[in-house]
Structure formats: structure tokens, C-alpha cells
mmCIF file of C-alpha atoms in Angstrom:
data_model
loop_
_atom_site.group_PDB
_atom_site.id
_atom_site.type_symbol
_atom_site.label_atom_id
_atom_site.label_comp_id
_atom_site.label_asym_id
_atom_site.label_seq_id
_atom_site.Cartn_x
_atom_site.Cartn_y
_atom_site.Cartn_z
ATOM 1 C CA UNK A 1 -86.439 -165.281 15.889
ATOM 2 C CA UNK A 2 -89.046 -164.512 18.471
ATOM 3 C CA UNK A 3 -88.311 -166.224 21.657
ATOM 4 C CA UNK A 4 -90.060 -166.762 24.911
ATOM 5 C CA UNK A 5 -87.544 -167.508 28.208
ATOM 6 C CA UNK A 6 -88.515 -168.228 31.873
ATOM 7 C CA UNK A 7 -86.140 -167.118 34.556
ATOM 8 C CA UNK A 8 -85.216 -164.185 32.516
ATOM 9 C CA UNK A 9 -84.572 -161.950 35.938
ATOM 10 C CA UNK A 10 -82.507 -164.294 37.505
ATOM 11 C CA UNK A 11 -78.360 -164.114 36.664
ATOM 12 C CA UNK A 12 -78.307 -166.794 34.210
ATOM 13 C CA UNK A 13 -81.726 -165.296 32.261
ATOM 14 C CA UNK A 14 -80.121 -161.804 32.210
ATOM 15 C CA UNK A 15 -76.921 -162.629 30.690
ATOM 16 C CA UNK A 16 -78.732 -165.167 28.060
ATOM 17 C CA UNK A 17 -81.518 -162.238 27.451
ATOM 18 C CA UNK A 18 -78.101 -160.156 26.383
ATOM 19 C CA UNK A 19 -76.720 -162.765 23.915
ATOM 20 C CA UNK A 20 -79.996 -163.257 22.812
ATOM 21 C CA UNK A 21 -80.632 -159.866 22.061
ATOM 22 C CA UNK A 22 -77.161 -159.325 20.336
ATOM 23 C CA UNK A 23 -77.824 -162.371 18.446
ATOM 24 C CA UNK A 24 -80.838 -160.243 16.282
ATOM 25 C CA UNK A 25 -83.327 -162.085 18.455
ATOM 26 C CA UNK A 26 -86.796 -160.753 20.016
ATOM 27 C CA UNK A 27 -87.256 -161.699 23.362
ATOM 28 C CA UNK A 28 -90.577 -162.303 25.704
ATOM 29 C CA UNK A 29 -89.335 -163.068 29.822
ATOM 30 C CA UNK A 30 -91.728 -164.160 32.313
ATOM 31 C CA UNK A 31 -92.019 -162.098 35.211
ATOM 32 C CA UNK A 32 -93.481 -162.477 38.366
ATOM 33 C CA UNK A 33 -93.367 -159.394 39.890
ATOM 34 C CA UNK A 34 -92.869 -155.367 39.248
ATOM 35 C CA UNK A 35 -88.720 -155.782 40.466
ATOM 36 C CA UNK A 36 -88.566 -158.642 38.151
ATOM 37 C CA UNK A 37 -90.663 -157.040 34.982
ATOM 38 C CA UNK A 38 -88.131 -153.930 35.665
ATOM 39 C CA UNK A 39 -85.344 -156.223 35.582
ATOM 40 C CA UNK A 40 -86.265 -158.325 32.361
ATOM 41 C CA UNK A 41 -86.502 -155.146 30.679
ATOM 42 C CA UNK A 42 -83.363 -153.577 31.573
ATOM 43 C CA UNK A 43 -81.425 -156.820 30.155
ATOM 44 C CA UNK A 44 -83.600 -155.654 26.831
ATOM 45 C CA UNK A 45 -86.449 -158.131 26.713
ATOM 46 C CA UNK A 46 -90.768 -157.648 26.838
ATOM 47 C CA UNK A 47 -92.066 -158.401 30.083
ATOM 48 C CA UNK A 48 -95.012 -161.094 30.478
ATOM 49 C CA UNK A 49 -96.687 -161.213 33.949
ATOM 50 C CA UNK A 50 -96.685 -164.254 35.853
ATOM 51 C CA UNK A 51 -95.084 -167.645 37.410
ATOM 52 C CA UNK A 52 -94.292 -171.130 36.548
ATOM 53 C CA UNK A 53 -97.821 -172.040 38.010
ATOM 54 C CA UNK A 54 -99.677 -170.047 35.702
ATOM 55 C CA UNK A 55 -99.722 -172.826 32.484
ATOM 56 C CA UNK A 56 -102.197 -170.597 30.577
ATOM 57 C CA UNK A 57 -99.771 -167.642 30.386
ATOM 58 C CA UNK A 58 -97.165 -169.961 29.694
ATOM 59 C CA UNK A 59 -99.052 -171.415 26.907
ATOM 60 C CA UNK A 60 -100.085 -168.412 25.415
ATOM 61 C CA UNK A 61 -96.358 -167.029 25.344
ATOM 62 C CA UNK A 62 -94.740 -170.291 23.806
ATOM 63 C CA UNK A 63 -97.750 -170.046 21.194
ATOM 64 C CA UNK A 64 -96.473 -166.434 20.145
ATOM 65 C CA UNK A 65 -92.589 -167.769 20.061
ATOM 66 C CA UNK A 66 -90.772 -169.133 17.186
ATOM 67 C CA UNK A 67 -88.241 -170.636 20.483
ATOM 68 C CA UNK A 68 -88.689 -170.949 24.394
ATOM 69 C CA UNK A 69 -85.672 -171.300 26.781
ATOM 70 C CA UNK A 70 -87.159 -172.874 30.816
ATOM 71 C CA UNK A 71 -84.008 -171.214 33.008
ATOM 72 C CA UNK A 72 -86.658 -170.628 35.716
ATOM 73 C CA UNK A 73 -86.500 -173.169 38.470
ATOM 74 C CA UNK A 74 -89.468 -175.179 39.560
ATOM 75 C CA UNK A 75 -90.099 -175.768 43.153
ATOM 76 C CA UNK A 76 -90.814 -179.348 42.293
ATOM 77 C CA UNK A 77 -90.551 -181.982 39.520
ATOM 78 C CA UNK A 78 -94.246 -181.861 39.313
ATOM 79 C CA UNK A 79 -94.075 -177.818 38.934
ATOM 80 C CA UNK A 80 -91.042 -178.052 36.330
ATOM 81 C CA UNK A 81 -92.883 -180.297 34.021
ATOM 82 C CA UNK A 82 -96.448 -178.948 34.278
ATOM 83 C CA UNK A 83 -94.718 -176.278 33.349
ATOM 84 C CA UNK A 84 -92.608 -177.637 30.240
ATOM 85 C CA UNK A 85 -95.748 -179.108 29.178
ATOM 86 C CA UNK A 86 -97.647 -176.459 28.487
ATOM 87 C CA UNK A 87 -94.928 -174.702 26.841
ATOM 88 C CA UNK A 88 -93.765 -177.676 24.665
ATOM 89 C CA UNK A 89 -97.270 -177.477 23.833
ATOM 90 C CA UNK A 90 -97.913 -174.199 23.030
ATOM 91 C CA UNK A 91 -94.435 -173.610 20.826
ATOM 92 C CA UNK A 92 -95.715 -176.970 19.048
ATOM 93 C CA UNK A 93 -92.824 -177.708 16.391
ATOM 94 C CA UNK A 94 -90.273 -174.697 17.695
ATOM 95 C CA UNK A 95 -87.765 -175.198 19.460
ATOM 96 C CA UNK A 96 -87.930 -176.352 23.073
ATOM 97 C CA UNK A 97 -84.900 -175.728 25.330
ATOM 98 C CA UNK A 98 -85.111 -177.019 29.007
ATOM 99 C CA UNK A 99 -82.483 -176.738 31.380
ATOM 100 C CA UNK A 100 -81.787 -179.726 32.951
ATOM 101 C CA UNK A 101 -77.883 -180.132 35.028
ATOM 102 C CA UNK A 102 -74.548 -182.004 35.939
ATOM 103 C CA UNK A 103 -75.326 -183.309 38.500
ATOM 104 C CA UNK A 104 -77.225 -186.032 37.623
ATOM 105 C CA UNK A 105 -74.858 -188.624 36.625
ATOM 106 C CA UNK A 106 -72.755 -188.664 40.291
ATOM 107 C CA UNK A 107 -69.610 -189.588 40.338
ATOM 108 C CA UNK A 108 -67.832 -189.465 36.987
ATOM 109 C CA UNK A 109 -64.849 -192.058 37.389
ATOM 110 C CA UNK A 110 -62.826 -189.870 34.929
ATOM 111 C CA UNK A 111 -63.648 -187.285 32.001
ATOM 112 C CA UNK A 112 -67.419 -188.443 30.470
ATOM 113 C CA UNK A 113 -69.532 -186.968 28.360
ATOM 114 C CA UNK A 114 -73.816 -187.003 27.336
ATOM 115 C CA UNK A 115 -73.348 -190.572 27.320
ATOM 116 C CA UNK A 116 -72.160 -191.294 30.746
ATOM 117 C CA UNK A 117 -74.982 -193.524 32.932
ATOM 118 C CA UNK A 118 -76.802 -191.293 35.889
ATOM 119 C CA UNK A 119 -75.974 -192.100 39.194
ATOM 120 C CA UNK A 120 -77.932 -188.573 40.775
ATOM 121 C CA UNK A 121 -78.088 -187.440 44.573
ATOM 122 C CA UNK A 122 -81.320 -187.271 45.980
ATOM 123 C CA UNK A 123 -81.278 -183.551 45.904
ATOM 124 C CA UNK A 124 -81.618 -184.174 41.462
ATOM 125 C CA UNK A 125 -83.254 -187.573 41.381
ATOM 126 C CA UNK A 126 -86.592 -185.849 40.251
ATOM 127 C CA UNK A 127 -85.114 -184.937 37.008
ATOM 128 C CA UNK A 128 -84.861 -187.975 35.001
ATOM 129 C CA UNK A 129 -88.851 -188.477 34.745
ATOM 130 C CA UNK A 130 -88.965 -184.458 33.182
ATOM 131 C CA UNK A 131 -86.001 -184.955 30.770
ATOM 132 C CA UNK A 132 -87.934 -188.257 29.559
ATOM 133 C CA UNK A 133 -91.266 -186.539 29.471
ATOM 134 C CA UNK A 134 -89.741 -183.464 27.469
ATOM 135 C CA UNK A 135 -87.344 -185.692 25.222
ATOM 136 C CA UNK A 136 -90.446 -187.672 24.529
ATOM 137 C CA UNK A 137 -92.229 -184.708 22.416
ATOM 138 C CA UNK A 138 -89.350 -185.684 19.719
ATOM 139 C CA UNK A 139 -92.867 -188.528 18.885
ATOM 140 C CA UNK A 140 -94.822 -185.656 18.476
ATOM 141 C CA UNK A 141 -93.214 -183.430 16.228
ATOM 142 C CA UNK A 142 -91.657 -181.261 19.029
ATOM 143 C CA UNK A 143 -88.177 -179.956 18.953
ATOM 144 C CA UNK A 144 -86.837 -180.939 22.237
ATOM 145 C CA UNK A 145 -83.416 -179.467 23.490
ATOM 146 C CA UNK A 146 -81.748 -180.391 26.920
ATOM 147 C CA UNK A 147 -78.810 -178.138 28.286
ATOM 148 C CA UNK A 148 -77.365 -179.611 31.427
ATOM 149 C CA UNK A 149 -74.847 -176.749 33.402
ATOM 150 C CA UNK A 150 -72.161 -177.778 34.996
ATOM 151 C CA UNK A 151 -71.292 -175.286 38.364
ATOM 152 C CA UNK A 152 -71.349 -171.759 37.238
ATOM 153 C CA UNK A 153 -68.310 -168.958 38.277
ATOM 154 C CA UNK A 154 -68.570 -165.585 36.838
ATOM 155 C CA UNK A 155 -71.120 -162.686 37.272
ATOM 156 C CA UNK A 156 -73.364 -163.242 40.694
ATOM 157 C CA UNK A 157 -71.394 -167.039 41.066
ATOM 158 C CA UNK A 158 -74.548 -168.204 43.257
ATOM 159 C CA UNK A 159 -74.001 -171.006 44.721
ATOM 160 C CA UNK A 160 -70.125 -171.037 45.301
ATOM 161 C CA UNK A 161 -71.103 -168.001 46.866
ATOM 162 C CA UNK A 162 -73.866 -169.178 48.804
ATOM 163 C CA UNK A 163 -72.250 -172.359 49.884
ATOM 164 C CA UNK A 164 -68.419 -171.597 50.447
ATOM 165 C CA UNK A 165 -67.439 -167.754 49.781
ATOM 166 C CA UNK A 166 -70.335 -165.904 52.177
ATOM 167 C CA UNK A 167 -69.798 -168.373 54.856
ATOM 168 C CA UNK A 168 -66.011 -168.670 54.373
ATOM 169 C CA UNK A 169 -65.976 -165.120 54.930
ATOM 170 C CA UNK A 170 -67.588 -165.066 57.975
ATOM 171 C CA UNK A 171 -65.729 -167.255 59.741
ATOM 172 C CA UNK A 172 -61.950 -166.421 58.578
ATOM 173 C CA UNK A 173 -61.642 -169.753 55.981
ATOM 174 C CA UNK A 174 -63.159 -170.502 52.588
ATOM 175 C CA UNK A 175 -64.938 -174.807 53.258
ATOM 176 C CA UNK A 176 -64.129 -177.512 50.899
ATOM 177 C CA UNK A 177 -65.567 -181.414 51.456
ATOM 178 C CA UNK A 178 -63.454 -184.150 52.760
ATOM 179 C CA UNK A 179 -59.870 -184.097 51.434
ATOM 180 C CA UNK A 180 -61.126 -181.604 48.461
ATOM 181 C CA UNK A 181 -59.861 -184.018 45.505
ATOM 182 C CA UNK A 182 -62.857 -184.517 44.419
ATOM 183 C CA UNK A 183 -63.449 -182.186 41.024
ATOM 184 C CA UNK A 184 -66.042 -179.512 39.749
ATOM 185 C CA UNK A 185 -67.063 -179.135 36.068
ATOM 186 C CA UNK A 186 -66.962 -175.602 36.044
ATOM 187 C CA UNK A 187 -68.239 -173.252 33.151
ATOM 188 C CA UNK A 188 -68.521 -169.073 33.358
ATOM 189 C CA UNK A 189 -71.987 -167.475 33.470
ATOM 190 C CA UNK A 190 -71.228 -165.938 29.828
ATOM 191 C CA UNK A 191 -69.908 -169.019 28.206
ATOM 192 C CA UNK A 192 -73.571 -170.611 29.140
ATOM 193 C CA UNK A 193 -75.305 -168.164 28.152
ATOM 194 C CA UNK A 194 -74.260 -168.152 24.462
ATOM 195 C CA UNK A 195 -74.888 -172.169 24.790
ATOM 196 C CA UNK A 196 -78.202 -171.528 25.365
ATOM 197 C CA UNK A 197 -78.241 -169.396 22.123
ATOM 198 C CA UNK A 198 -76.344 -171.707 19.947
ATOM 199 C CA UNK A 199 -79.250 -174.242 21.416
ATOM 200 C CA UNK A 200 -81.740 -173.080 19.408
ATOM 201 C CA UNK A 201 -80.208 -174.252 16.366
ATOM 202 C CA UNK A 202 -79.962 -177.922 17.890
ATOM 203 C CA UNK A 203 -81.099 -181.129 16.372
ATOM 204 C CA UNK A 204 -84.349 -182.307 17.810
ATOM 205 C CA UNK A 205 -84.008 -184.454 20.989
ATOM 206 C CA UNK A 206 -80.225 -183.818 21.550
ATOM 207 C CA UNK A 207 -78.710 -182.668 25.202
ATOM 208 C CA UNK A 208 -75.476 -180.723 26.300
ATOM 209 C CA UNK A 209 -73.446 -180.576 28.949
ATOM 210 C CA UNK A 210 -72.896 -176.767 29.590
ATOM 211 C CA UNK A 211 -68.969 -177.522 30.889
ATOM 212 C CA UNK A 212 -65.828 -175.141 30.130
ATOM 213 C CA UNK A 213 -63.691 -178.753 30.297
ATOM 214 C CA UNK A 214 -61.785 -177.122 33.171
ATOM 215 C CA UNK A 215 -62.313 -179.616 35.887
ATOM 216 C CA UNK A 216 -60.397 -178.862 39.005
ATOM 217 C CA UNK A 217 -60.414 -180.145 42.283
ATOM 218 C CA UNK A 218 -62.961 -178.684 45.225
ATOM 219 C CA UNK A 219 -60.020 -177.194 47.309
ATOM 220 C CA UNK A 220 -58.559 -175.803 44.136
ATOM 221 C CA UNK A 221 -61.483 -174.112 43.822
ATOM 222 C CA UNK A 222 -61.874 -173.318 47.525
ATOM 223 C CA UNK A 223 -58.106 -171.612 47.349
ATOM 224 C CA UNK A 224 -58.854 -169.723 44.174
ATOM 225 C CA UNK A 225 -62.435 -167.972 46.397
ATOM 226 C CA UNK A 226 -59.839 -168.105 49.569
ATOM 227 C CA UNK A 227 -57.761 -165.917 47.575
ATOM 228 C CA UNK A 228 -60.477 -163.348 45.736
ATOM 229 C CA UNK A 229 -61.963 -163.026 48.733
ATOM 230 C CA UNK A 230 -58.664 -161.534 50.310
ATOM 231 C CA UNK A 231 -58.182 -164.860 52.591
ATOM 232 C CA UNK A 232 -55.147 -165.815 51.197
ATOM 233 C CA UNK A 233 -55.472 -169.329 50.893
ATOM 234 C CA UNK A 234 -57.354 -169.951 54.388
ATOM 235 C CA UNK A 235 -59.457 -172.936 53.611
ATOM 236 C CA UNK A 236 -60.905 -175.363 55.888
ATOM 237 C CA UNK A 237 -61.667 -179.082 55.346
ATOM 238 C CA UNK A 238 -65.605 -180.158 56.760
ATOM 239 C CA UNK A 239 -66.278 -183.337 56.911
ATOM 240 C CA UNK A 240 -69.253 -184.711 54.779
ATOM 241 C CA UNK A 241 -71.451 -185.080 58.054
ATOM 242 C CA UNK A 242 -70.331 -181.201 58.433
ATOM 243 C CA UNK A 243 -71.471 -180.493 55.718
ATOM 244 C CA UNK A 244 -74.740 -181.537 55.505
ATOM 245 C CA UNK A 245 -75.640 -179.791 58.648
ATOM 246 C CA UNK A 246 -74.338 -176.410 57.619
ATOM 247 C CA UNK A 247 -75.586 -177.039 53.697
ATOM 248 C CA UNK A 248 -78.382 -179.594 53.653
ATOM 249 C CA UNK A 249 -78.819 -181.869 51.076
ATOM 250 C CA UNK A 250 -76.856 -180.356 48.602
ATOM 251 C CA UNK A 251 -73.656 -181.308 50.387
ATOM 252 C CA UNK A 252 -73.599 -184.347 48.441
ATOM 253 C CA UNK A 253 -74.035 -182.576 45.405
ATOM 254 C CA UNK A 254 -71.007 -180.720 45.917
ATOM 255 C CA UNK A 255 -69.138 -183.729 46.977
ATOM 256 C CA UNK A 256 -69.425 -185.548 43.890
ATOM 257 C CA UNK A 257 -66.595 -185.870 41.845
ATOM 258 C CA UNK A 258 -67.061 -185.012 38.218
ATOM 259 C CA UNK A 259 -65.286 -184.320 35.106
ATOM 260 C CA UNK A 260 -66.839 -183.663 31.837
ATOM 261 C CA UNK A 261 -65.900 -182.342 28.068
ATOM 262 C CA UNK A 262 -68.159 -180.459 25.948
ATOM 263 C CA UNK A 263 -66.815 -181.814 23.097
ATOM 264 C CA UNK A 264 -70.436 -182.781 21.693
ATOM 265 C CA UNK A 265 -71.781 -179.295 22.281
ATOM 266 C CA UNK A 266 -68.073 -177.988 20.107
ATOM 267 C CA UNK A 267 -68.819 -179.767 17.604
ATOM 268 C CA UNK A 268 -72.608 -179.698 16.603
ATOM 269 C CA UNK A 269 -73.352 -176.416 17.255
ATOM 270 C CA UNK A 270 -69.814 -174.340 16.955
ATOM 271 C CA UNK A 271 -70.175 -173.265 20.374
ATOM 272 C CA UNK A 272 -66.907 -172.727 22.324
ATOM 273 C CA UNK A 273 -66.249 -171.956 25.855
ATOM 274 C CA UNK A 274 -63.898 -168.914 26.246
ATOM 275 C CA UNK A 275 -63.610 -168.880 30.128
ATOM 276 C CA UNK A 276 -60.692 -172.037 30.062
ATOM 277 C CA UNK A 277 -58.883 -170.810 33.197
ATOM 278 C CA UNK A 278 -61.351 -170.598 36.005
ATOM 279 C CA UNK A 279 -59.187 -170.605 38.886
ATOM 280 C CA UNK A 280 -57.796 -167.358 37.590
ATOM 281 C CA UNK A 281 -61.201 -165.592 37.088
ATOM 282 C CA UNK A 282 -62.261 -167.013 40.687
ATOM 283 C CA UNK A 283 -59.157 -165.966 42.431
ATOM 284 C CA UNK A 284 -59.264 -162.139 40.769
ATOM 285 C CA UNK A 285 -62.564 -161.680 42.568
#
């Protein structure tokens, strides 16, 4: 299959470029600049110049793919779904996979699933009206496909390494939120990838959590990066106030408390998560 994938420079789009490509499938990345045409290309996929802004390239690119998969992220709602628009419409009835995320239903109250109501931070509110907008195209013969990621470990583990390892580091104690109980749906970088894959094959309007079903607590996690980042188990508690100041808004992201299975994903599209002990792969470093 012939398939066209934004974000393709970017951790997540390199890895899924690799099971793509070991998978038998051809693969078109958008690239915005020479570092990131180079970069596509290394991970084994054709280079096509440009941005999310630039709808014409997009849909001339979906047009010429069997398949697209949106990793890239938008700036803005508005961006994100001009831009899924014009690639819904140039793939027409391929199939359509947009990356959507977690946290949008809050707090979980427990282990949910797909079907569990949103309750989003402010920092994800915006992405209700583009999943409705690109689940919508089911009307007109489009094959929309929604993959929502829990918080990724493994390979360049952005933002646990953004938010709590790089900082952690530099001052002597890996952060956690509150009293840290609050838990993560975690799920590796490779494990997603192949989910993106196994996507394509998807029934028409369904969505996924991207979740290993490990679901530990924040200062589990905190102890595990404490640990691979040769802290021992140094961790320090910041209080939510804390935490927006030294994070911004996506403090309260990270302080929801979420547990999910992928038991839908397991069983319609044979897709299973190998990565089931992520305090383990977190604490080797």
C-alpha cells in the first residue's frame, strides 16, 4: 500500500515510517525543511516538501496514497483540521488515520475504555470539534480512523523528558504532582507505532486508545526516571500551583488520573502491546 504520513521526522513518524516500511508498505513523509527531508529519508520513506499550512501539497499527496497517517501536530485546532480536510479529501475512500490522544476524557475513575465520556483540560479541549469533523467523513464515503496515545516511554520519551527527567536532573530530584497517586496510561514508542500500522486495516469510523494497559502511578513513574537517570529514587512532590508555573498548562494534563485497556484495539485489529513492564524500561535508562 502506498501511504502518505505527516510528522514523519518527528520520533513517533520515524519509528511508524520503520514498521511501515517492514510491513511491505511505500511511504510519502511531509517535510518541511532540508534536516527534516534528510531525516524522513533515512527512516526509508520519499520526501514531499512542505507544512501543515500548505493544503494543496497536502491534497495532492493524500490523492497519490492508497492510506494517510496525520502524526504531525497542528499549532491550532483550526490548523489540525484544515489540514485533515484536505487530506480526507484528497485520499477520498482510503483510509484516513488521525491522531487524536488520552487525554481527553480527564479523570478516569478506574480502568475505561473508547467509551468512557470526555472530561478534557483546557490544554485538549480543541479536539473534540476535529475528531467530529473527521469521524463525520464516515457520511461521505471516507474511511475515518482515530488513534488516541496514551503517554509515550521509549526511544526520545519527549515529554517525560521534557517535563520531569531534564529538569529533575538539574536540580538533584526527578517532580511528580501532588501526592503522585494519580496514574499514567503509558504505552512504548514501538508498541504505537505498529498501532498505527495495524490502523490501516480498521473499520471505518472506529478509534483506539494507543495504551500498553500498564497504568502506574505518577511517582512510580517519577522513581523509575529517578532511578535511570542515576538519582536513585530522589523525587520531589510540587504542588499543582508549582506546577503550573514551572510547566504551564499542561500541568493539569499530567495531573489527571487515568487508566485505560486496549482491549478494543486487541481485539479488532490483532494488535498487541509488547512493552507490559514500563517501569522497568524507564528505570534501565
Amino acid at each position: 500500500m502506498k501511504v502518505f504520513l505527516t510528522g514523519g521526522s518527528g520520533y513517533i513518524g520515524r519509528a511508524t515510517i520503520g514498521e511501515l516500511v517492514r510491513a511491505g508498505h511505500t511511504v510519502e513523509a511531509l517535510a518541511r525543511s532540508d534536516r527534516a527531508e534528510a531525516t524522513v529519508a533515512a527512516a526509508g520513506a520519499s520526501a514531499v516538501r512542505g507544512g501543515l499550512t500548505d493544503l494543496g501539497v497536502l491534497t495532492r499527496a493524500a490523492a497519490r496514497a492508497e492510506a494517510v497517517i496525520h502524526l504531525a501536530q497542528a499549532t491550532s485546532g483550526e490548523e489540525d483540521l484544515a489540514a485533515a480536510t484536505a487530506m480526507q479529501g484528497g485520499v477520498g475512500g482510503g483510509t484516513y488515520v488521525h491522531t487524536g490522544g488520552s487525554w481527553v476524557y480527564g479523570d478516569t475513575d478506574g480502568v475505561q475504555d473508547e467509551s468512557a465520556p470526555w472530561n478534557p483540560p483546557p490544554i485538549v479541549a480543541w479536539r473534540k470539534a476535529v475528531e467530529d469533523a473527521v469521524l463525520a467523513r464516515v457520511a461521505d464515503g471516507g474511511r475515518p480512523v482515530i488513534v488516541r496515545p496514551g503517554l509515550l516511554h521509549g526511544g526520545d520519551n519527549r515529554l517525560i523528558d521534557m517535563f520531569f527527567v531534564k529538569p529533575g536532573k538539574e536540580n538533584g530530584a526527578i517532580p511528580y504532582i501532588g501526592d503522585g497517586g494519580n496514574h499514567w496510561a503509558l504505552i512504548h514508542l514501538d508498541d504505537l507505532a505498529r498501532l498505527y500500522v495495524a490502523a490501516l486495516s480498521a473499520q471505518a469510523g472506529s478509534a483506539y486508545l494507543g495504551v500498553s494497559g500498564a497504568n502506574p502511578t505518577a511517582k512510580e513513574v517519577a522513581e523509575a526516571c529517578a532511578r535511570g537517570a542515576g538519582l536513585a529514587e530522589k523525587t520531589v512532590s510540587l504542588s499543582i500551583e508549582q506546577a503550573r508555573d514551572q510547566m504551564g498548562p499542561i500541568a493539569d494534563a499530567f495531573a489527571l488520573d487515568q487508566q485505560f485497556t486496549s482491549a478494543k484495539a486487541q481485539r479488532e485489529l490483532g494488535w498487541t502491546p509488547v512493552h507490559a513492564d514500563p517501569l522497568t524500561e524507564i528505570a534501565a535508562g
